């Protein structure tokens, strides 16, 4: 959103029900009334409900439930985010963010979409991205050697979980990159990186979060507004609030990781992990079985530990399926 349009919007928000005339707005911002009318039209096109009443002026009646940069910025607490870019619809926010990374955009740039046409998971899997979810990609430029970045997808998923807790959700973590709610997958993380020698030039961390249950929900997926197991339902927060919470959580986790490595976060991860004590099969990304046993936890570098035939196997990357627990 242009900074002038943002100024018009914050003027309307401050005025509230009292409204604000085009004349006063034009005078305050030092632009013409015609320019104000243009910004009002653009805000309406984005979905803002703005009425024009004689003797009152413009009144902001409603804010659209889409993760607009302006609304996210207003809800953010972290100072980490340099630039937020909203797109109504795109192929994949990861692709958009990678383009910005290659063009030299700074760490702390994020692209947020209301919908994706070709949302991606790992290994070319697809990520269902209808309206009603949050799809974002964050540009990071870590300075640690590449070998130390292995736990980064755990770090990001932990950040997302912590962020969602701050708005009242009770998510759990499924190693390596899933955030679950009750019995379904709520969120996933896709990391893409470009490196030279042993340093990353950039990392794009893509996060999809299901918020509103669509008419045709995906099997195995959870949505933030699903009824809880105790029968209640989470009051549906606006999509911008969900996006801001996730971004705040990511900034926190990434900051901790930068300061003390994964060791600084391992206990926080473990606390939310849903795997320990469960029988699991772990496969590599080609589908070969890496371990078949009981998940015990993670080690200080984020590897999953599985007890198998009396020995502990440490796994750095893979996909986990839960099996019914036998005793
Ligand atoms: C992931 O992959 O979980 C990473 C998802 C990352 C999506 C974000 S959205 C913003 C950014 N832009 C992108 O294009 N991608 C990122 P993986 O662990 O491979 O899981 C993919 C699997 O999750 C699929 O094969 C489905 O089984 C399942 N799935 C697909 N869409 C889902 C959804 N909306 N909710 C829950 N599960 C889903």
Short mmCIF file of C-alpha atoms and ligand atoms in Angstrom, two decimals:
data_model
loop_
_atom_site.label_atom_id
_atom_site.label_comp_id
_atom_site.label_asym_id
_atom_site.label_seq_id
_atom_site.Cartn_x
_atom_site.Cartn_y
_atom_site.Cartn_z
CA UNK A 1 0.00 0.00 0.00
CA UNK A 2 1.35 3.46 -0.84
CA UNK A 3 2.36 5.51 2.15
CA UNK A 4 -0.23 8.19 1.26
CA UNK A 5 -2.99 5.60 1.15
CA UNK A 6 -1.77 4.31 4.54
CA UNK A 7 -1.94 7.86 5.88
CA UNK A 8 -5.53 8.22 4.64
CA UNK A 9 -6.40 4.90 6.28
CA UNK A 10 -4.83 5.74 9.62
CA UNK A 11 -6.58 9.14 9.54
CA UNK A 12 -9.91 7.35 9.12
CA UNK A 13 -9.08 4.85 11.87
CA UNK A 14 -8.21 7.62 14.30
CA UNK A 15 -11.37 9.57 13.46
CA UNK A 16 -13.56 6.49 14.01
CA UNK A 17 -17.33 7.08 13.97
CA UNK A 18 -16.81 10.84 14.07
CA UNK A 19 -15.60 10.67 10.46
CA UNK A 20 -13.24 12.95 8.60
CA UNK A 21 -14.00 15.28 5.71
CA UNK A 22 -12.07 15.07 2.47
CA UNK A 23 -11.13 18.68 2.95
CA UNK A 24 -9.56 18.16 6.38
CA UNK A 25 -7.76 15.02 5.19
CA UNK A 26 -6.41 16.83 2.12
CA UNK A 27 -5.21 19.69 4.27
CA UNK A 28 -3.58 17.41 6.89
CA UNK A 29 -1.75 15.36 4.28
CA UNK A 30 -0.92 18.28 2.00
CA UNK A 31 -2.52 16.71 -1.08
CA UNK A 32 -5.52 17.60 -3.27
CA UNK A 33 -9.09 16.49 -2.54
CA UNK A 34 -9.05 14.65 -5.87
CA UNK A 35 -6.05 12.65 -4.63
CA UNK A 36 -7.94 11.84 -1.42
CA UNK A 37 -10.92 10.62 -3.46
CA UNK A 38 -8.56 8.38 -5.46
CA UNK A 39 -7.12 6.84 -2.28
CA UNK A 40 -10.59 6.30 -0.84
CA UNK A 41 -11.62 4.50 -4.07
CA UNK A 42 -8.49 2.32 -3.88
CA UNK A 43 -9.19 1.43 -0.24
CA UNK A 44 -12.77 0.49 -1.13
CA UNK A 45 -11.43 -1.69 -3.94
CA UNK A 46 -9.34 -3.54 -1.33
CA UNK A 47 -12.52 -4.22 0.64
CA UNK A 48 -12.57 -1.41 3.23
CA UNK A 49 -16.11 -0.29 3.92
CA UNK A 50 -15.99 3.51 3.77
CA UNK A 51 -19.13 5.62 3.65
CA UNK A 52 -19.31 9.29 2.74
CA UNK A 53 -21.87 11.16 4.80
CA UNK A 54 -22.95 14.77 4.34
CA UNK A 55 -21.71 16.95 7.18
CA UNK A 56 -19.56 14.11 8.60
CA UNK A 57 -17.25 13.11 5.79
CA UNK A 58 -15.70 9.72 5.33
CA UNK A 59 -16.39 7.05 7.96
CA UNK A 60 -14.51 3.74 8.12
CA UNK A 61 -17.26 1.17 8.70
CA UNK A 62 -15.39 -2.10 8.22
CA UNK A 63 -11.96 -3.58 7.58
CA UNK A 64 -11.68 -6.52 5.15
CA UNK A 65 -10.67 -9.90 6.55
CA UNK A 66 -7.58 -10.32 4.42
CA UNK A 67 -3.96 -10.19 5.59
CA UNK A 68 -3.23 -6.70 4.26
CA UNK A 69 0.25 -5.35 4.97
CA UNK A 70 -1.20 -2.27 6.62
CA UNK A 71 -3.30 -4.30 9.05
CA UNK A 72 -0.47 -6.73 9.79
CA UNK A 73 1.89 -3.85 10.52
CA UNK A 74 -0.63 -2.40 12.98
CA UNK A 75 -0.80 -5.73 14.86
CA UNK A 76 2.95 -6.54 14.84
CA UNK A 77 4.99 -6.22 18.01
CA UNK A 78 8.38 -7.20 16.65
CA UNK A 79 10.66 -4.62 15.07
CA UNK A 80 12.34 -7.31 12.94
CA UNK A 81 10.15 -6.86 9.86
CA UNK A 82 11.55 -4.31 7.41
CA UNK A 83 9.02 -4.54 4.63
CA UNK A 84 5.67 -6.32 4.28
CA UNK A 85 4.25 -6.87 0.82
CA UNK A 86 0.70 -8.03 0.32
CA UNK A 87 -0.57 -9.69 -2.84
CA UNK A 88 -4.20 -10.65 -3.26
CA UNK A 89 -3.33 -13.74 -5.27
CA UNK A 90 -0.07 -15.17 -6.51
CA UNK A 91 1.43 -18.45 -7.70
CA UNK A 92 3.61 -18.98 -4.63
CA UNK A 93 4.79 -16.40 -2.10
CA UNK A 94 8.08 -18.32 -1.94
CA UNK A 95 8.69 -17.56 -5.61
CA UNK A 96 7.87 -13.88 -5.10
CA UNK A 97 10.13 -13.71 -2.05
CA UNK A 98 12.98 -15.49 -3.87
CA UNK A 99 12.78 -12.89 -6.61
CA UNK A 100 13.10 -10.14 -3.99
CA UNK A 101 16.00 -12.01 -2.38
CA UNK A 102 17.85 -12.21 -5.70
CA UNK A 103 17.23 -8.50 -6.25
CA UNK A 104 18.97 -7.76 -2.92
CA UNK A 105 15.99 -7.15 -0.61
CA UNK A 106 16.99 -7.04 3.07
CA UNK A 107 16.42 -9.65 5.74
CA UNK A 108 13.04 -9.02 7.32
CA UNK A 109 11.19 -8.66 4.01
CA UNK A 110 7.97 -10.70 3.93
CA UNK A 111 5.45 -11.44 1.19
CA UNK A 112 1.91 -12.28 2.30
CA UNK A 113 -0.86 -13.55 0.02
CA UNK A 114 -4.59 -14.00 0.51
CA UNK A 115 -4.56 -16.96 -1.90
CA UNK A 116 -2.02 -18.96 -3.88
CA UNK A 117 -2.64 -20.71 -7.17
CA UNK A 118 0.37 -23.01 -6.89
CA UNK A 119 1.23 -23.19 -3.21
CA UNK A 120 4.05 -25.69 -2.68
CA UNK A 121 5.06 -28.13 0.01
CA UNK A 122 8.36 -29.98 0.15
CA UNK A 123 9.48 -32.08 -2.81
CA UNK A 124 7.02 -30.51 -5.21
CA UNK A 125 4.00 -31.50 -3.12
CA UNK A 126 1.19 -29.00 -3.25
CA UNK A 127 -0.13 -26.77 -0.47
CA UNK A 128 -3.86 -26.02 -0.68
CA UNK A 129 -4.13 -22.23 -0.47
CA UNK A 130 -7.74 -21.05 -0.72
CA UNK A 131 -8.98 -17.71 0.64
CA UNK A 132 -9.31 -17.91 4.43
CA UNK A 133 -5.71 -18.89 5.15
CA UNK A 134 -2.43 -17.07 5.67
CA UNK A 135 0.34 -17.69 3.15
CA UNK A 136 3.59 -15.92 3.84
CA UNK A 137 7.26 -16.07 2.96
CA UNK A 138 9.98 -14.44 5.01
CA UNK A 139 13.39 -13.48 3.71
CA UNK A 140 16.23 -14.33 6.09
CA UNK A 141 19.94 -13.80 5.61
CA UNK A 142 21.56 -15.90 8.32
CA UNK A 143 25.28 -15.45 8.84
CA UNK A 144 25.97 -18.83 10.49
CA UNK A 145 27.72 -21.52 8.41
CA UNK A 146 25.34 -23.56 6.27
CA UNK A 147 25.91 -26.71 8.31
CA UNK A 148 24.48 -24.97 11.39
CA UNK A 149 21.25 -24.07 9.60
CA UNK A 150 19.90 -27.62 9.50
CA UNK A 151 17.40 -27.05 12.35
CA UNK A 152 15.96 -23.91 10.75
CA UNK A 153 12.64 -25.49 9.75
CA UNK A 154 12.15 -26.57 13.38
CA UNK A 155 12.97 -23.03 14.45
CA UNK A 156 10.40 -21.52 12.09
CA UNK A 157 7.66 -24.00 13.02
CA UNK A 158 8.34 -23.34 16.72
CA UNK A 159 8.05 -19.62 16.03
CA UNK A 160 4.73 -20.12 14.26
CA UNK A 161 3.43 -22.23 17.16
CA UNK A 162 4.51 -19.64 19.75
CA UNK A 163 2.93 -16.88 17.71
CA UNK A 164 -0.37 -18.76 17.45
CA UNK A 165 -0.30 -19.38 21.21
CA UNK A 166 -0.16 -15.63 21.72
CA UNK A 167 -3.61 -15.38 20.11
CA UNK A 168 -5.12 -18.23 22.11
CA UNK A 169 -4.42 -21.38 20.05
CA UNK A 170 -2.87 -24.53 21.53
CA UNK A 171 -0.83 -26.01 18.68
CA UNK A 172 1.68 -28.87 18.87
CA UNK A 173 4.75 -29.56 16.79
CA UNK A 174 5.29 -32.56 14.59
CA UNK A 175 8.93 -32.95 13.61
CA UNK A 176 10.34 -31.62 11.40
CA UNK A 177 8.21 -28.82 9.96
CA UNK A 178 4.54 -29.26 10.90
CA UNK A 179 2.34 -27.40 13.32
CA UNK A 180 -0.72 -29.43 14.33
CA UNK A 181 -3.94 -28.57 16.07
CA UNK A 182 -5.80 -31.46 17.69
CA UNK A 183 -5.65 -34.22 15.06
CA UNK A 184 -4.76 -32.33 11.93
CA UNK A 185 -2.06 -30.32 10.22
CA UNK A 186 -2.58 -26.63 10.74
CA UNK A 187 0.59 -25.25 9.24
CA UNK A 188 3.65 -26.30 7.27
CA UNK A 189 7.04 -24.76 6.56
CA UNK A 190 8.94 -24.83 3.28
CA UNK A 191 12.52 -23.55 3.33
CA UNK A 192 14.36 -22.67 0.17
CA UNK A 193 17.89 -21.37 0.10
CA UNK A 194 20.72 -20.20 -2.10
CA UNK A 195 24.25 -20.63 -0.84
CA UNK A 196 27.77 -19.93 -1.89
CA UNK A 197 30.67 -21.85 -0.35
CA UNK A 198 29.50 -22.65 3.17
CA UNK A 199 27.26 -19.58 3.72
CA UNK A 200 23.66 -18.99 2.79
CA UNK A 201 23.12 -15.97 0.60
CA UNK A 202 19.43 -16.08 1.51
CA UNK A 203 16.83 -18.35 3.03
CA UNK A 204 13.16 -18.00 2.15
CA UNK A 205 10.93 -19.45 4.85
CA UNK A 206 7.43 -20.13 3.51
CA UNK A 207 4.61 -20.72 5.96
CA UNK A 208 1.02 -21.69 5.25
CA UNK A 209 -1.56 -21.49 8.05
CA UNK A 210 -5.15 -22.74 7.75
CA UNK A 211 -7.45 -20.31 9.51
CA UNK A 212 -11.04 -20.57 8.24
CA UNK A 213 -12.45 -24.01 7.52
CA UNK A 214 -13.54 -23.96 3.88
CA UNK A 215 -16.69 -25.65 2.59
CA UNK A 216 -14.53 -28.47 1.24
CA UNK A 217 -11.89 -28.98 3.95
CA UNK A 218 -8.80 -31.00 3.11
CA UNK A 219 -8.67 -34.41 4.72
CA UNK A 220 -6.01 -34.45 7.45
CA UNK A 221 -5.95 -30.67 7.77
CA UNK A 222 -6.91 -28.59 10.81
CA UNK A 223 -8.20 -25.03 10.79
CA UNK A 224 -7.74 -22.42 13.47
CA UNK A 225 -11.49 -21.90 13.80
CA UNK A 226 -12.22 -25.65 14.17
CA UNK A 227 -14.20 -26.51 17.29
CA UNK A 228 -11.80 -27.52 20.07
CA UNK A 229 -11.77 -30.93 21.71
CA UNK A 230 -13.41 -29.41 24.79
CA UNK A 231 -16.32 -28.37 22.55
CA UNK A 232 -15.43 -24.68 22.33
CA UNK A 233 -14.20 -22.90 19.24
CA UNK A 234 -11.47 -20.33 19.07
CA UNK A 235 -12.95 -16.88 18.47
CA UNK A 236 -11.90 -16.27 14.88
CA UNK A 237 -9.17 -13.64 14.83
CA UNK A 238 -8.74 -11.60 11.66
CA UNK A 239 -6.30 -13.01 9.11
CA UNK A 240 -4.01 -10.01 9.57
CA UNK A 241 -3.83 -10.71 13.32
CA UNK A 242 -2.94 -14.36 12.62
CA UNK A 243 -0.25 -13.30 10.14
CA UNK A 244 1.20 -10.77 12.60
CA UNK A 245 1.25 -13.35 15.40
CA UNK A 246 3.10 -15.83 13.16
CA UNK A 247 5.59 -13.18 12.03
CA UNK A 248 6.20 -12.11 15.64
CA UNK A 249 6.77 -15.75 16.63
CA UNK A 250 9.16 -16.32 13.73
CA UNK A 251 11.12 -13.17 14.63
CA UNK A 252 11.41 -14.37 18.23
CA UNK A 253 12.55 -17.90 17.32
CA UNK A 254 14.96 -16.74 14.64
CA UNK A 255 16.44 -14.20 17.06
CA UNK A 256 16.98 -16.87 19.74
CA UNK A 257 18.47 -19.22 17.15
CA UNK A 258 20.87 -16.50 15.95
CA UNK A 259 21.96 -15.80 19.52
CA UNK A 260 22.42 -19.30 20.89
CA UNK A 261 21.86 -21.83 18.11
CA UNK A 262 19.19 -24.52 18.35
CA UNK A 263 20.33 -25.38 21.86
CA UNK A 264 18.63 -22.16 23.01
CA UNK A 265 15.30 -23.45 21.66
CA UNK A 266 15.44 -27.23 22.11
CA UNK A 267 13.50 -27.19 25.39
CA UNK A 268 10.84 -24.91 23.90
CA UNK A 269 10.52 -27.28 20.96
CA UNK A 270 10.36 -30.41 23.12
CA UNK A 271 7.65 -28.87 25.30
CA UNK A 272 5.33 -28.70 22.28
CA UNK A 273 6.44 -31.83 20.47
CA UNK A 274 3.68 -34.40 19.87
CA UNK A 275 5.94 -37.33 18.96
CA UNK A 276 7.73 -38.50 22.14
CA UNK A 277 6.36 -41.84 23.33
CA UNK A 278 4.64 -42.58 20.02
CA UNK A 279 5.50 -45.38 17.64
CA UNK A 280 6.66 -43.86 14.40
CA UNK A 281 7.96 -44.74 10.99
CA UNK A 282 10.40 -42.24 9.57
CA UNK A 283 11.06 -42.18 5.85
CA UNK A 284 13.50 -40.18 3.81
CA UNK A 285 12.04 -37.89 1.22
CA UNK A 286 12.25 -40.65 -1.40
CA UNK A 287 10.08 -42.91 0.77
CA UNK A 288 12.77 -45.29 2.12
CA UNK A 289 12.35 -46.25 5.78
CA UNK A 290 15.03 -44.67 7.98
CA UNK A 291 13.69 -45.79 11.34
CA UNK A 292 10.81 -47.73 12.77
CA UNK A 293 10.44 -47.46 16.53
CA UNK A 294 9.42 -45.23 19.40
CA UNK A 295 10.11 -41.49 19.17
CA UNK A 296 12.10 -40.31 22.16
CA UNK A 297 12.66 -36.62 21.52
CA UNK A 298 15.18 -34.46 19.71
CA UNK A 299 18.87 -33.85 20.31
CA UNK A 300 20.59 -30.47 20.73
CA UNK A 301 20.93 -30.05 16.96
CA UNK A 302 17.27 -30.79 16.23
CA UNK A 303 17.67 -34.40 15.07
CA UNK A 304 14.79 -36.73 15.87
CA UNK A 305 15.76 -39.59 18.21
CA UNK A 306 14.02 -42.92 17.64
CA UNK A 307 14.49 -45.96 19.89
CA UNK A 308 14.74 -48.95 17.63
CA UNK A 309 15.76 -52.46 18.67
CA UNK A 310 17.41 -51.16 21.84
CA UNK A 311 19.46 -48.46 20.12
CA UNK A 312 18.85 -44.79 19.56
CA UNK A 313 18.81 -43.64 15.96
CA UNK A 314 19.26 -39.89 15.26
CA UNK A 315 17.58 -38.61 12.10
CA UNK A 316 18.37 -35.28 10.50
CA UNK A 317 15.65 -35.09 7.82
CA UNK A 318 12.58 -37.03 6.83
CA UNK A 319 8.83 -37.52 7.07
CA UNK A 320 7.20 -39.07 10.13
CA UNK A 321 4.06 -41.16 10.21
CA UNK A 322 2.49 -42.04 13.53
CA UNK A 323 1.47 -45.65 14.15
CA UNK A 324 -0.97 -46.84 16.79
CA UNK A 325 1.11 -47.27 19.96
CA UNK A 326 1.74 -50.88 21.06
CA UNK A 327 2.99 -51.64 24.55
C1 LIG B 1 4.73 -28.36 3.92
O1 LIG B 1 5.19 -29.32 3.06
O2 LIG B 1 4.05 -28.57 4.90
C2 LIG B 1 5.14 -26.96 3.54
C3 LIG B 1 3.97 -26.04 3.24
C4 LIG B 1 4.43 -24.64 2.98
C5 LIG B 1 3.34 -23.77 2.41
C6 LIG B 1 3.75 -22.33 2.33
S1 LIG B 1 2.43 -21.29 1.94
C7 LIG B 1 3.49 -19.96 1.69
C8 LIG B 1 4.69 -20.52 0.97
N1 LIG B 1 4.50 -20.51 -0.45
C9 LIG B 1 4.48 -21.77 -0.95
O3 LIG B 1 4.32 -22.06 -2.15
N2 LIG B 1 4.66 -22.66 0.06
C10 LIG B 1 4.84 -21.99 1.32
P1 LIG B 1 5.06 -30.89 3.29
O4 LIG B 1 5.58 -31.24 4.66
O5 LIG B 1 5.70 -31.50 2.11
O6 LIG B 1 3.52 -31.16 3.32
C11 LIG B 1 2.75 -31.13 2.13
C12 LIG B 1 1.56 -32.05 2.36
O7 LIG B 1 0.65 -31.44 3.30
C13 LIG B 1 0.74 -32.29 1.11
O8 LIG B 1 1.25 -33.36 0.38
C14 LIG B 1 -0.65 -32.57 1.68
O9 LIG B 1 -0.73 -33.92 2.11
C15 LIG B 1 -0.70 -31.73 2.94
N3 LIG B 1 -1.38 -30.44 2.69
C16 LIG B 1 -1.49 -29.72 1.55
N4 LIG B 1 -2.13 -28.58 1.77
C17 LIG B 1 -2.47 -28.55 3.08
C18 LIG B 1 -3.15 -27.62 3.91
N5 LIG B 1 -3.61 -26.45 3.46
N6 LIG B 1 -3.31 -27.96 5.22
C19 LIG B 1 -2.84 -29.12 5.72
N7 LIG B 1 -2.19 -30.04 4.98
C20 LIG B 1 -1.99 -29.75 3.68
#
